[in-house]
Short mmCIF file of C-alpha atoms in Angstrom, two decimals:
data_model
loop_
_atom_site.label_atom_id
_atom_site.label_comp_id
_atom_site.label_asym_id
_atom_site.label_seq_id
_atom_site.Cartn_x
_atom_site.Cartn_y
_atom_site.Cartn_z
CA UNK A 278 4.38 -2.81 -14.17
CA UNK A 279 3.15 -5.89 -16.00
CA UNK A 280 2.24 -9.51 -15.23
CA UNK A 281 5.81 -10.69 -15.79
CA UNK A 282 7.13 -8.34 -13.12
CA UNK A 283 4.84 -10.16 -10.70
CA UNK A 284 5.08 -13.75 -11.95
CA UNK A 285 8.68 -13.61 -13.06
CA UNK A 286 11.49 -13.36 -13.71
CA UNK A 287 12.58 -16.92 -14.34
CA UNK A 288 15.76 -17.00 -12.30
CA UNK A 289 18.27 -19.08 -10.43
CA UNK A 290 17.63 -18.81 -6.69
CA UNK A 291 17.81 -18.13 -3.90
CA UNK A 292 17.41 -14.36 -3.85
CA UNK A 293 16.37 -11.82 -6.45
CA UNK A 294 18.63 -9.19 -4.90
CA UNK A 295 21.61 -11.32 -3.87
CA UNK A 296 21.59 -13.68 -6.85
CA UNK A 297 19.63 -12.40 -9.89
CA UNK A 298 20.65 -8.77 -9.32
CA UNK A 299 24.27 -9.82 -8.81
CA UNK A 300 24.25 -11.64 -12.17
CA UNK A 301 23.03 -8.45 -13.82
CA UNK A 302 25.80 -6.34 -12.28
CA UNK A 303 28.35 -8.88 -13.47
CA UNK A 304 26.87 -8.89 -16.97
CA UNK A 305 27.27 -5.14 -17.31
CA UNK A 306 30.90 -5.35 -16.16
CA UNK A 307 31.56 -8.09 -18.71
CA UNK A 308 29.84 -6.11 -21.47
CA UNK A 309 31.88 -3.02 -20.62
CA UNK A 310 35.14 -4.91 -20.95
CA UNK A 311 33.91 -6.06 -24.35
CA UNK A 312 36.08 -9.17 -24.41
CA UNK A 313 36.64 -12.27 -22.28
CA UNK A 314 38.13 -11.29 -18.97
CA UNK A 315 41.19 -13.16 -17.73
CA UNK A 316 41.12 -11.63 -14.27
CA UNK A 317 38.30 -10.39 -12.04
CA UNK A 318 38.79 -8.75 -8.68
CA UNK A 319 35.53 -8.38 -6.84
CA UNK A 320 34.99 -6.32 -3.70
CA UNK A 321 31.87 -7.04 -1.66
CA UNK A 322 30.27 -4.44 0.58
CA UNK A 323 27.53 -4.58 3.22
CA UNK A 324 25.06 -7.42 3.03
CA UNK A 325 26.90 -8.78 0.00
CA UNK A 326 30.01 -9.08 2.15
CA UNK A 327 28.14 -10.68 5.04
CA UNK A 328 26.00 -13.23 3.22
CA UNK A 329 27.52 -13.85 -0.19
CA UNK A 330 28.42 -17.46 0.55
CA UNK A 331 24.89 -18.44 1.54
CA UNK A 332 23.23 -16.62 -1.33
CA UNK A 333 25.73 -17.64 -3.99
CA UNK A 334 26.40 -13.96 -4.74
CA UNK A 335 30.00 -14.84 -5.66
CA UNK A 336 28.82 -17.42 -8.20
CA UNK A 337 26.21 -15.02 -9.52
CA UNK A 338 28.69 -12.20 -10.10
CA UNK A 339 31.15 -14.58 -11.78
CA UNK A 340 28.39 -15.97 -14.00
CA UNK A 341 27.34 -12.48 -15.03
CA UNK A 342 30.90 -11.47 -15.90
CA UNK A 343 31.01 -14.46 -18.25
CA UNK A 344 27.80 -13.27 -19.88
CA UNK A 345 25.33 -15.69 -18.32
CA UNK A 346 21.73 -14.59 -17.76
CA UNK A 347 20.01 -14.70 -14.34
CA UNK A 348 18.13 -17.83 -15.48
CA UNK A 349 21.24 -19.77 -16.57
CA UNK A 350 21.43 -23.13 -14.83
CA UNK A 351 25.24 -23.03 -14.97
CA UNK A 352 25.34 -20.24 -12.36
CA UNK A 353 25.67 -22.83 -9.61
CA UNK A 354 28.91 -24.11 -11.18
CA UNK A 355 30.11 -20.73 -12.49
CA UNK A 356 33.30 -20.64 -10.41
CA UNK A 357 34.52 -23.89 -11.93
CA UNK A 358 33.36 -22.76 -15.38
CA UNK A 359 35.52 -19.65 -14.87
CA UNK A 360 38.52 -21.78 -13.96
CA UNK A 361 38.10 -23.82 -17.14
CA UNK A 362 37.86 -20.65 -19.20
CA UNK A 363 41.03 -19.24 -17.70
CA UNK A 364 39.27 -16.50 -15.76
CA UNK A 365 41.00 -15.95 -12.45
CA UNK A 366 38.55 -14.56 -9.87
CA UNK A 367 39.34 -13.21 -6.43
CA UNK A 368 36.95 -11.82 -3.84
CA UNK A 369 37.70 -9.42 -1.02
CA UNK A 370 35.54 -7.78 1.62
CA UNK A 371 35.41 -4.03 1.54
CA UNK A 372 33.59 -1.05 2.94
CA UNK A 373 32.38 1.76 0.69
CA UNK A 374 31.13 4.80 2.59
CA UNK A 375 27.49 5.56 1.93
CA UNK A 376 27.06 2.71 -0.53
CA UNK A 377 23.88 0.63 -0.79
CA UNK A 378 24.11 -2.52 1.40
CA UNK A 379 24.22 -4.79 -1.66
CA UNK A 380 27.15 -3.29 -3.51
CA UNK A 381 29.91 -4.93 -5.53
CA UNK A 382 33.07 -3.32 -6.86
CA UNK A 383 34.31 -5.20 -9.92
CA UNK A 384 37.61 -4.74 -11.74
CA UNK A 385 38.10 -6.80 -14.88
CA UNK A 386 41.22 -7.29 -16.95
CA UNK A 387 41.24 -8.58 -20.52
CA UNK A 388 43.89 -10.71 -22.24
CA UNK A 389 45.73 -7.65 -23.61
CA UNK A 390 45.68 -5.79 -20.33
CA UNK A 391 42.56 -3.67 -20.93
CA UNK A 392 40.82 -3.01 -17.64
CA UNK A 393 37.45 -1.71 -16.60
CA UNK A 394 36.05 -1.11 -13.14
CA UNK A 395 32.50 -0.74 -12.00
CA UNK A 396 30.57 -0.16 -8.79
CA UNK A 397 27.06 -1.56 -8.81
CA UNK A 398 24.27 -2.12 -6.31
CA UNK A 399 21.45 -4.63 -6.28
CA UNK A 400 18.56 -2.54 -5.05
CA UNK A 401 15.81 -5.16 -4.69
CA UNK A 402 13.67 -7.47 -6.79
CA UNK A 403 16.59 -8.11 -9.13
CA UNK A 404 16.81 -4.43 -10.07
CA UNK A 405 20.24 -2.83 -10.10
CA UNK A 406 22.01 0.50 -10.31
CA UNK A 407 25.52 0.95 -11.62
CA UNK A 408 26.93 3.96 -9.76
CA UNK A 409 30.47 4.17 -11.07
CA UNK A 410 32.39 3.21 -14.19
CA UNK A 411 36.18 3.53 -14.03
CA UNK A 412 35.74 5.68 -10.94
CA UNK A 413 33.39 8.12 -12.69
CA UNK A 414 29.84 8.59 -11.51
CA UNK A 415 27.08 7.15 -13.66
CA UNK A 416 23.48 6.09 -13.06
CA UNK A 417 22.59 2.97 -15.02
CA UNK A 418 19.55 0.83 -14.29
CA UNK A 419 19.89 -1.47 -17.28
CA UNK A 420 16.12 -1.26 -17.76
CA UNK A 421 16.35 0.70 -21.03
CA UNK A 422 18.74 0.31 -23.96
CA UNK A 423 21.82 2.11 -22.66
CA UNK A 424 24.97 3.47 -24.25
CA UNK A 425 28.04 3.80 -22.04
CA UNK A 426 30.53 5.88 -23.96
CA UNK A 427 34.06 6.53 -22.74
CA UNK A 428 35.55 9.54 -24.48
CA UNK A 429 38.02 12.38 -24.24
CA UNK A 430 36.55 15.54 -22.75
CA UNK A 431 36.73 17.79 -25.82
CA UNK A 432 34.30 20.35 -27.27
CA UNK A 433 31.75 18.92 -29.69
CA UNK A 434 32.03 15.27 -28.68
CA UNK A 435 28.62 15.17 -27.03
CA UNK A 436 27.08 17.02 -29.96
CA UNK A 437 28.55 14.56 -32.46
CA UNK A 438 27.13 11.61 -30.50
CA UNK A 439 23.65 13.08 -30.11
CA UNK A 440 23.63 14.23 -33.71
CA UNK A 441 24.62 10.79 -34.88
CA UNK A 442 21.83 9.19 -32.83
CA UNK A 443 19.34 11.75 -34.14
CA UNK A 444 20.38 10.80 -37.65
CA UNK A 445 19.55 7.17 -36.80
CA UNK A 446 16.13 8.30 -35.52
CA UNK A 447 17.03 7.12 -32.00
CA UNK A 448 15.39 9.12 -29.24
CA UNK A 449 17.36 9.81 -26.07
CA UNK A 450 15.40 9.28 -22.84
CA UNK A 451 18.11 10.30 -20.41
CA UNK A 452 21.64 11.65 -20.57
CA UNK A 453 24.40 11.90 -18.01
CA UNK A 454 27.98 13.07 -18.25
CA UNK A 455 30.80 12.60 -15.81
CA UNK A 456 34.52 13.22 -16.09
CA UNK A 457 37.66 12.75 -14.08
CA UNK A 458 39.00 16.19 -14.85
CA UNK A 459 38.67 18.93 -17.42
CA UNK A 460 40.01 17.67 -20.74
CA UNK A 461 40.53 14.15 -19.37
CA UNK A 462 38.68 10.86 -19.52
CA UNK A 463 34.90 11.27 -19.48
CA UNK A 464 31.89 8.98 -19.65
CA UNK A 465 28.51 9.61 -21.21
CA UNK A 466 25.57 7.40 -20.38
CA UNK A 467 22.52 7.63 -22.58
CA UNK A 468 19.29 5.71 -22.25
CA UNK A 469 17.41 5.48 -25.52
CA UNK A 470 13.85 4.51 -26.39
CA UNK A 471 14.43 1.95 -29.13
CA UNK A 472 16.58 -1.17 -29.58
CA UNK A 473 19.97 -0.56 -31.18
CA UNK A 474 21.91 -2.85 -33.52
CA UNK A 475 25.59 -3.60 -32.95
CA UNK A 476 26.36 -1.90 -36.26
CA UNK A 477 25.14 1.45 -34.99
CA UNK A 478 27.35 1.12 -31.93
CA UNK A 479 30.40 0.35 -34.08
CA UNK A 480 29.73 3.43 -36.21
CA UNK A 481 29.38 5.51 -33.06
CA UNK A 482 32.72 4.21 -31.82
CA UNK A 483 34.39 5.59 -34.96
CA UNK A 484 33.35 9.16 -34.13
CA UNK A 485 36.27 11.43 -33.12
CA UNK A 486 37.40 11.37 -29.47
CA UNK A 487 35.35 8.29 -28.62
CA UNK A 488 37.48 5.72 -26.79
CA UNK A 489 34.87 3.00 -26.58
CA UNK A 490 31.13 2.61 -26.67
CA UNK A 491 29.13 -0.20 -25.14
CA UNK A 492 25.45 -0.71 -25.76
CA UNK A 493 23.44 -2.68 -23.21
CA UNK A 494 20.16 -4.28 -24.18
CA UNK A 495 17.45 -3.83 -21.55
CA UNK A 496 17.60 -6.61 -18.96
CA UNK B 56 -9.66 -0.66 -20.12
CA UNK B 57 -8.83 -2.19 -16.75
CA UNK B 58 -6.38 -0.83 -14.21
CA UNK B 59 -4.70 -2.60 -11.37
CA UNK B 60 -5.52 -0.06 -8.71
CA UNK B 61 -8.10 -2.14 -6.86
CA UNK B 62 -9.39 -5.69 -6.65
CA UNK B 63 -12.95 -4.34 -6.69
CA UNK B 64 -12.23 -2.62 -9.99
CA UNK B 65 -11.12 -5.92 -11.51
CA UNK B 66 -14.21 -7.69 -10.17
CA UNK B 67 -16.56 -5.01 -11.48
CA UNK B 68 -15.00 -5.07 -14.92
CA UNK B 69 -15.24 -8.87 -15.12
CA UNK B 70 -18.86 -8.90 -13.92
CA UNK B 71 -19.76 -6.17 -16.41
CA UNK B 72 -18.27 -8.12 -19.30
CA UNK B 73 -19.45 -11.45 -17.96
CA UNK B 74 -15.99 -13.01 -18.18
CA UNK B 75 -13.17 -14.23 -15.98
CA UNK B 76 -10.68 -11.77 -14.49
CA UNK B 77 -7.94 -13.59 -16.41
CA UNK B 78 -9.66 -12.88 -19.74
CA UNK B 79 -9.51 -9.15 -19.08
CA UNK B 80 -5.94 -9.24 -17.83
CA UNK B 81 -4.64 -11.21 -20.81
CA UNK B 82 -6.29 -8.81 -23.25
CA UNK B 83 -5.09 -5.70 -21.43
CA UNK B 84 -1.55 -6.96 -20.95
CA UNK B 85 -1.23 -7.73 -24.66
CA UNK B 86 -2.07 -4.09 -25.37
CA UNK B 87 0.24 -2.76 -22.67
CA UNK B 88 3.17 -4.93 -23.77
CA UNK B 89 2.47 -4.24 -27.46
CA UNK B 90 2.30 -7.96 -28.19
CA UNK B 91 -0.41 -10.30 -29.43
CA UNK B 92 -2.48 -12.10 -26.76
CA UNK B 93 -0.92 -15.34 -28.01
CA UNK B 94 2.60 -14.06 -27.34
CA UNK B 95 1.74 -12.96 -23.83
CA UNK B 96 -0.11 -16.22 -23.19
CA UNK B 97 2.84 -18.28 -24.46
CA UNK B 98 5.28 -16.43 -22.20
CA UNK B 99 3.08 -17.22 -19.20
CA UNK B 100 2.74 -20.84 -20.35
CA UNK B 101 6.53 -20.95 -20.40
CA UNK B 102 6.65 -19.73 -16.79
CA UNK B 103 4.20 -22.47 -15.82
CA UNK B 104 6.49 -25.01 -17.51
CA UNK B 105 9.45 -23.72 -15.47
CA UNK B 106 7.35 -24.06 -12.31
CA UNK B 107 6.45 -27.65 -13.19
CA UNK B 108 10.09 -28.53 -13.86
CA UNK B 109 11.10 -26.91 -10.55
CA UNK B 110 8.77 -29.30 -8.71
CA UNK B 111 10.47 -32.27 -10.41
CA UNK B 112 13.98 -30.94 -9.76
CA UNK B 113 13.25 -30.09 -6.14
CA UNK B 114 12.28 -33.59 -4.97
CA UNK B 115 15.64 -35.21 -4.26
CA UNK B 116 16.73 -36.80 -0.98
CA UNK B 117 20.21 -35.26 -1.19
CA UNK B 118 19.22 -31.81 -2.47
CA UNK B 119 21.00 -29.24 -0.28
CA UNK B 120 21.05 -25.47 -0.21
CA UNK B 121 24.28 -23.57 -0.82
CA UNK B 122 24.57 -22.92 2.91
CA UNK B 123 23.91 -26.57 3.72
CA UNK B 124 21.13 -25.59 6.13
CA UNK B 125 18.17 -26.99 4.23
CA UNK B 126 17.08 -29.55 1.63
CA UNK B 127 15.41 -32.92 1.39
CA UNK B 128 12.11 -31.98 3.04
CA UNK B 129 10.11 -32.27 -0.20
CA UNK B 130 11.43 -35.79 -0.66
CA UNK B 131 10.40 -36.79 2.87
CA UNK B 132 6.95 -35.31 2.34
CA UNK B 133 6.61 -37.18 -0.95
CA UNK B 134 7.51 -40.48 0.72
CA UNK B 135 4.82 -39.88 3.32
CA UNK B 136 2.22 -39.12 0.64
CA UNK B 137 3.25 -42.09 -1.53
CA UNK B 138 2.99 -44.40 1.48
CA UNK B 139 -0.46 -43.03 2.30
CA UNK B 140 0.80 -41.85 5.67
CA UNK B 141 -0.10 -38.17 5.49
CA UNK B 142 -3.19 -37.35 7.49
CA UNK B 143 -4.93 -34.73 5.34
CA UNK B 144 -5.32 -36.73 2.14
CA UNK B 145 -3.46 -36.93 -1.12
CA UNK B 146 -4.30 -33.53 -2.55
CA UNK B 147 -3.12 -31.68 0.56
CA UNK B 148 0.03 -33.79 0.77
CA UNK B 149 0.79 -33.30 -2.88
CA UNK B 150 0.47 -29.53 -2.50
CA UNK B 151 2.92 -29.60 0.42
CA UNK B 152 5.41 -31.63 -1.63
CA UNK B 153 5.35 -29.07 -4.43
CA UNK B 154 5.64 -26.04 -2.19
CA UNK B 155 8.65 -27.54 -0.41
CA UNK B 156 10.23 -28.76 -3.64
CA UNK B 157 10.18 -25.40 -5.39
CA UNK B 158 11.33 -23.49 -2.30
CA UNK B 159 14.13 -25.94 -1.57
CA UNK B 160 15.24 -25.84 -5.19
CA UNK B 161 15.40 -22.06 -4.93
CA UNK B 162 17.64 -22.31 -1.87
CA UNK B 163 19.84 -24.79 -3.78
CA UNK B 164 20.39 -22.32 -6.64
CA UNK B 165 17.95 -24.06 -8.95
CA UNK B 166 15.78 -22.45 -11.62
CA UNK B 167 12.49 -21.01 -10.36
CA UNK B 168 9.95 -18.33 -11.24
CA UNK B 169 9.78 -15.45 -8.75
CA UNK B 170 6.08 -15.43 -7.79
CA UNK B 171 5.96 -12.72 -6.71
CA UNK B 172 9.43 -13.14 -5.12
CA UNK B 173 12.06 -15.86 -4.92
CA UNK B 174 11.39 -16.27 -1.19
CA UNK B 175 7.73 -17.06 -1.85
CA UNK B 176 8.24 -18.90 -5.13
CA UNK B 177 6.74 -22.24 -4.01
CA UNK B 178 3.21 -21.12 -3.17
CA UNK B 179 1.67 -20.34 -6.56
CA UNK B 180 3.18 -23.37 -8.37
CA UNK B 181 2.07 -25.68 -5.55
CA UNK B 182 -1.49 -24.35 -5.48
CA UNK B 183 -2.03 -24.07 -9.23
CA UNK B 184 -0.32 -27.31 -10.27
CA UNK B 185 -1.97 -29.34 -7.50
CA UNK B 186 -5.38 -27.92 -8.39
CA UNK B 187 -4.80 -28.76 -12.04
CA UNK B 188 -3.59 -32.31 -11.36
CA UNK B 189 -6.10 -33.35 -8.75
CA UNK B 190 -9.11 -31.89 -10.56
CA UNK B 191 -7.92 -32.89 -14.05
CA UNK B 192 -8.08 -29.35 -15.39
CA UNK B 193 -6.65 -28.22 -18.71
CA UNK B 194 -3.31 -26.51 -19.21
CA UNK B 195 -5.26 -23.51 -20.46
CA UNK B 196 -7.12 -23.20 -17.16
CA UNK B 197 -3.84 -23.25 -15.26
CA UNK B 198 -2.07 -20.73 -17.51
CA UNK B 199 -5.02 -18.33 -17.33
CA UNK B 200 -5.14 -18.62 -13.56
CA UNK B 201 -1.62 -17.18 -13.47
CA UNK B 202 -2.95 -14.00 -15.12
CA UNK B 203 -5.55 -13.65 -12.38
CA UNK B 204 -2.88 -14.25 -9.75
CA UNK B 205 -0.65 -11.62 -11.40
CA UNK B 206 -3.47 -9.07 -11.45
CA UNK B 207 -3.97 -9.51 -7.70
CA UNK B 208 -0.21 -9.23 -7.26
CA UNK B 209 -0.10 -5.98 -9.22
CA UNK B 210 -2.87 -4.47 -7.08
CA UNK B 211 -0.98 -5.46 -3.93
CA UNK B 212 2.32 -4.11 -5.31
CA UNK B 213 0.65 -0.78 -6.22
CA UNK B 214 -1.15 -0.31 -2.92
CA UNK B 215 1.13 -2.05 -0.43
CA UNK B 216 4.27 -4.06 -1.19
CA UNK B 217 5.45 -7.49 -2.28
CA UNK B 218 8.86 -7.12 -0.65
CA UNK B 219 9.82 -8.61 2.69
CA UNK B 220 12.26 -5.78 3.31
CA UNK B 221 9.40 -3.27 3.02
CA UNK B 222 6.42 -5.16 4.42
CA UNK B 223 7.61 -8.30 6.19
CA UNK B 224 6.71 -11.86 5.23
CA UNK B 225 3.03 -10.91 4.97
CA UNK B 226 4.05 -8.97 1.86
CA UNK B 227 5.86 -11.94 0.31
CA UNK B 228 4.22 -15.19 1.43
CA UNK B 229 1.00 -13.32 2.24
CA UNK B 230 0.80 -11.82 -1.23
CA UNK B 231 1.71 -15.12 -2.86
CA UNK B 232 -0.93 -16.90 -0.83
CA UNK B 233 -3.59 -14.32 -1.77
CA UNK B 234 -2.59 -14.58 -5.42
CA UNK B 235 -2.69 -18.39 -5.26
CA UNK B 236 -6.10 -18.33 -3.54
CA UNK B 237 -7.44 -16.12 -6.33
CA UNK B 238 -5.97 -18.41 -8.99
CA UNK B 239 -7.33 -21.61 -7.45
CA UNK B 240 -10.77 -20.04 -6.99
CA UNK B 241 -10.95 -19.09 -10.65
CA UNK B 242 -9.70 -22.54 -11.68
CA UNK B 243 -12.54 -24.11 -9.69
CA UNK B 244 -15.06 -22.00 -11.60
CA UNK B 245 -15.55 -19.41 -8.90
CA UNK B 246 -17.09 -16.03 -9.72
CA UNK B 247 -14.96 -12.87 -9.82
CA UNK B 248 -16.51 -11.90 -6.46
CA UNK B 249 -15.45 -15.24 -5.00
CA UNK B 250 -11.96 -14.68 -6.37
CA UNK B 251 -11.88 -11.40 -4.49
CA UNK B 252 -13.14 -13.02 -1.29
CA UNK B 253 -10.52 -15.75 -1.53
CA UNK B 254 -7.82 -13.12 -1.96
CA UNK B 255 -9.09 -11.17 1.06
CA UNK B 256 -9.40 -14.22 3.31
CA UNK B 257 -5.94 -15.52 2.42
CA UNK B 258 -4.27 -12.20 3.04
CA UNK B 259 -6.18 -11.59 6.30
CA UNK B 260 -4.89 -14.88 7.64
CA UNK B 261 -1.25 -13.93 7.15
CA UNK B 262 -1.41 -10.26 8.22
CA UNK B 263 1.36 -9.35 10.58
CA UNK B 264 3.73 -12.14 9.64
CA UNK B 265 7.28 -10.87 10.02
CA UNK B 266 10.31 -11.52 7.82
CA UNK B 267 12.97 -12.97 10.11
CA UNK B 268 15.23 -15.20 8.03
CA UNK B 269 17.90 -17.13 9.91
CA UNK B 270 21.36 -15.87 8.91
CA UNK B 271 19.63 -13.62 6.37
CA UNK B 272 19.17 -16.56 4.01
CA UNK B 273 16.01 -17.45 2.08
CA UNK B 274 15.69 -20.80 3.85
CA UNK B 275 14.61 -20.86 7.49
CA UNK B 276 11.67 -20.25 8.00
CA UNK B 277 10.91 -19.33 4.38
CA UNK B 278 10.67 -22.85 2.97
CA UNK B 279 8.09 -24.07 5.48
CA UNK B 280 6.20 -20.80 5.20
CA UNK B 281 5.75 -21.61 1.54
CA UNK B 282 4.00 -24.81 2.62
CA UNK B 283 1.85 -22.75 4.99
CA UNK B 284 1.04 -20.18 2.32
CA UNK B 285 -0.12 -22.94 0.00
CA UNK B 286 -2.36 -24.52 2.64
CA UNK B 287 -3.76 -21.09 3.45
CA UNK B 288 -4.55 -20.49 -0.23
CA UNK B 289 -6.68 -23.63 -0.27
CA UNK B 290 -8.35 -22.66 3.02
CA UNK B 291 -9.31 -19.30 1.54
CA UNK B 292 -10.45 -20.77 -1.79
CA UNK B 293 -12.57 -23.45 -0.07
CA UNK B 294 -14.33 -20.86 2.06
CA UNK B 295 -14.87 -18.45 -0.82
CA UNK B 296 -16.15 -21.18 -3.15
CA UNK B 297 -18.64 -22.25 -0.45
CA UNK B 298 -20.09 -18.76 -0.69
CA UNK B 299 -18.48 -17.46 2.48
CA UNK B 300 -17.63 -13.78 2.15
CA UNK B 301 -14.83 -11.79 3.66
CA UNK B 302 -16.32 -9.20 6.00
CA UNK B 303 -13.44 -6.87 5.16
CA UNK B 304 -13.13 -6.33 1.39
CA UNK B 305 -9.86 -7.30 -0.30
CA UNK B 306 -8.80 -3.72 -1.02
CA UNK B 307 -9.14 -2.74 2.63
CA UNK B 308 -7.17 -5.80 3.69
CA UNK B 309 -4.39 -4.74 1.33
CA UNK B 310 -4.29 -1.27 2.86
CA UNK B 311 -4.24 -2.83 6.32
CA UNK B 312 -1.27 -4.93 5.26
CA UNK B 313 0.54 -1.84 4.05
CA UNK B 314 -0.07 -0.07 7.37
CA UNK B 315 1.06 -3.07 9.38
CA UNK B 316 4.19 -3.30 7.23
CA UNK B 317 4.96 0.36 7.88
CA UNK B 318 4.55 -0.17 11.63
CA UNK B 319 6.83 -3.21 11.76
CA UNK B 320 10.30 -2.43 13.10
CA UNK B 321 13.20 -2.79 10.69
CA UNK B 322 14.50 -5.72 12.74
CA UNK B 323 11.51 -7.75 11.51
CA UNK B 324 11.84 -6.85 7.84
CA UNK B 325 14.48 -9.11 6.29
CA UNK B 326 17.39 -7.72 8.27
CA UNK B 327 17.86 -10.95 10.25
CA UNK B 328 18.09 -8.94 13.49
CA UNK B 329 14.87 -10.05 15.16
CA UNK B 330 12.33 -12.84 15.55
CA UNK B 331 13.54 -16.33 14.67
CA UNK B 332 16.81 -14.92 13.36
CA UNK B 333 17.60 -13.71 16.86
CA UNK B 334 17.18 -17.08 18.61
CA UNK B 335 20.12 -18.99 20.09
CA UNK B 336 19.76 -21.77 17.52
CA UNK B 337 19.61 -19.31 14.65
CA UNK B 338 22.80 -17.70 15.86
CA UNK B 339 24.48 -21.07 16.08
CA UNK B 340 23.39 -21.86 12.53
CA UNK B 341 24.61 -18.49 11.34
CA UNK B 342 28.01 -19.20 12.84
CA UNK B 343 28.03 -22.61 11.21
CA UNK B 344 27.53 -21.01 7.77
CA UNK B 345 29.49 -17.78 8.00
CA UNK B 346 31.88 -18.31 10.88
CA UNK B 347 32.14 -16.14 13.98
CA UNK B 348 31.42 -12.44 13.76
CA UNK B 349 32.23 -9.59 16.03
#
C-alpha cells in the first residue's frame, strides 16, 4: 500500500467499484480484442444489473472498451462517443451462478468478425478480477504486467513461451493455464515483474501454436 | 524507517527526528515507490490540482447526478456564503461549499480524487483547500498535508477498513474526516501529538455511523455527510490545536472502529437494505430511478 492508494486514484465518479472498476474491466476486453470493436454485447449481473443506470456502469464499461482510462472525462458521454465511432453496444441483464455481485460479461466483435468474450468482476476500491476469457477460467487482477496468451494445447508450447521470456530476462510472478479440452484452445495467463515492450509481445506471438498474445500494462 | 502500523509510531518517529509527519512520509514513500521525493511530491501536487478543479466544476446550479436525485446544493450554499447569510462565518461556509461541490461532482460523473474513497471524496479537499485559502498558506503546506492525511489513512486501512461495505460510513467518511483533521492540524503548525489527537477526536465523533445509501447510489446521504465530515475535521483540529487531548489514543479508536464495523449487520454496510435506504421516501426515490422491482 502507498499514499496514492489512499489519496487516489484520480477517477470519474461516482463509485470506485461501479464506475472506475467497470472501466478497467472494459479496458481489458478492448485490449484482448486488439482492434476497434464494432459490436459489444454486455451482460450485467448482481449489483451491476440492479444499479448500473445510477452509477453509470454502462457508460464506464463502454468507455473502457474504447480504451479510455478511469480518469477520462469523456466517460460521461461514452455511449454517444461509441455511436460516433460505429460501435454498437447492447446491454442485457443476466444471472451468473456464484458470480461476484459486480460482474459483467462482455462479448466484443471486431470489423472482420473476430470475437472475444470475458467475464470480469469489480471487487471493490476499483480493483478487478477477470475470471473468464472466451469461456476459459483465468485469474487476472491487472495489477501486474500480464500476458494473456491464447494458444493451441500442444506439447512444448508453454516451455517455448517461458523460455522466450527467460531469454528476455523477464521474471514470471504467476502462471495459470486453462483449456477447453485436450488438444483444443487453451489460454495461459502470466504475470511478470517488469514492464514489457510491444515488440516483445509481437515476437512472442510468432512462436509456434500461439494464436494471439495480449500484454496488459499494470492499471 | 517508518511503518504505517500505528499512529503512535508515526508520532514517535516525527518527534524523534523533530520534523513533521509529512516529511517522514514523503521520504519513505519515495523509497518505497522507487522514485525521487520530487516525483512523489509532484504526483500528490497533481492530485491537489484535481481536487481544486473539482471544487470549481461542482458549483453549478444545474449540475445533476446521473440518477437525477442530487445536484445544485453546492451552488445554493455558495450563494448563501456570498450574500453573507450563512450563520457560522465565511470559512465554515466556504468549507461546506467545497465539500458539497466535490461530492456532487462525483455523483454527476465528474473527475475527482478518491480520498480515501469516491463516496467520501469531498472531505479532504474541502478541509485542506479551505484551510489553505482562509489562512493564506502556501501550496507546499497543502501538498505536504496530503501526505500526513495519507499516512493516517494507511494506518486505518491496515488496522480497520476504509470501505463502507466492510465498516460502514464510519470507515469512509469517518476515515476521511480523521485524515482531514490530521492534515488541517499539521497545516496550522500543530505538533505531531496534536495531529494524532485531532485524528482520534474526529474518528471518535463518527464511530458507529452506518452506510445506508438510498437506492445504493453514492448520493443520499453521502453528499451531506461529506459536509458533516468536513465540519467534524475542523472541530477536531480546533480542539487538538487548543491543547485538548483525546482520552482514548488514536490507535485504540481505530481498533474500536474496526470492532464496531464487524458488529454492524450487513444491511447497514452499503447494501441499501437498512437505515435511510429502507425508509418510505427512499423506496419511492429508488422506484423513480430504477423502476418497480419485485
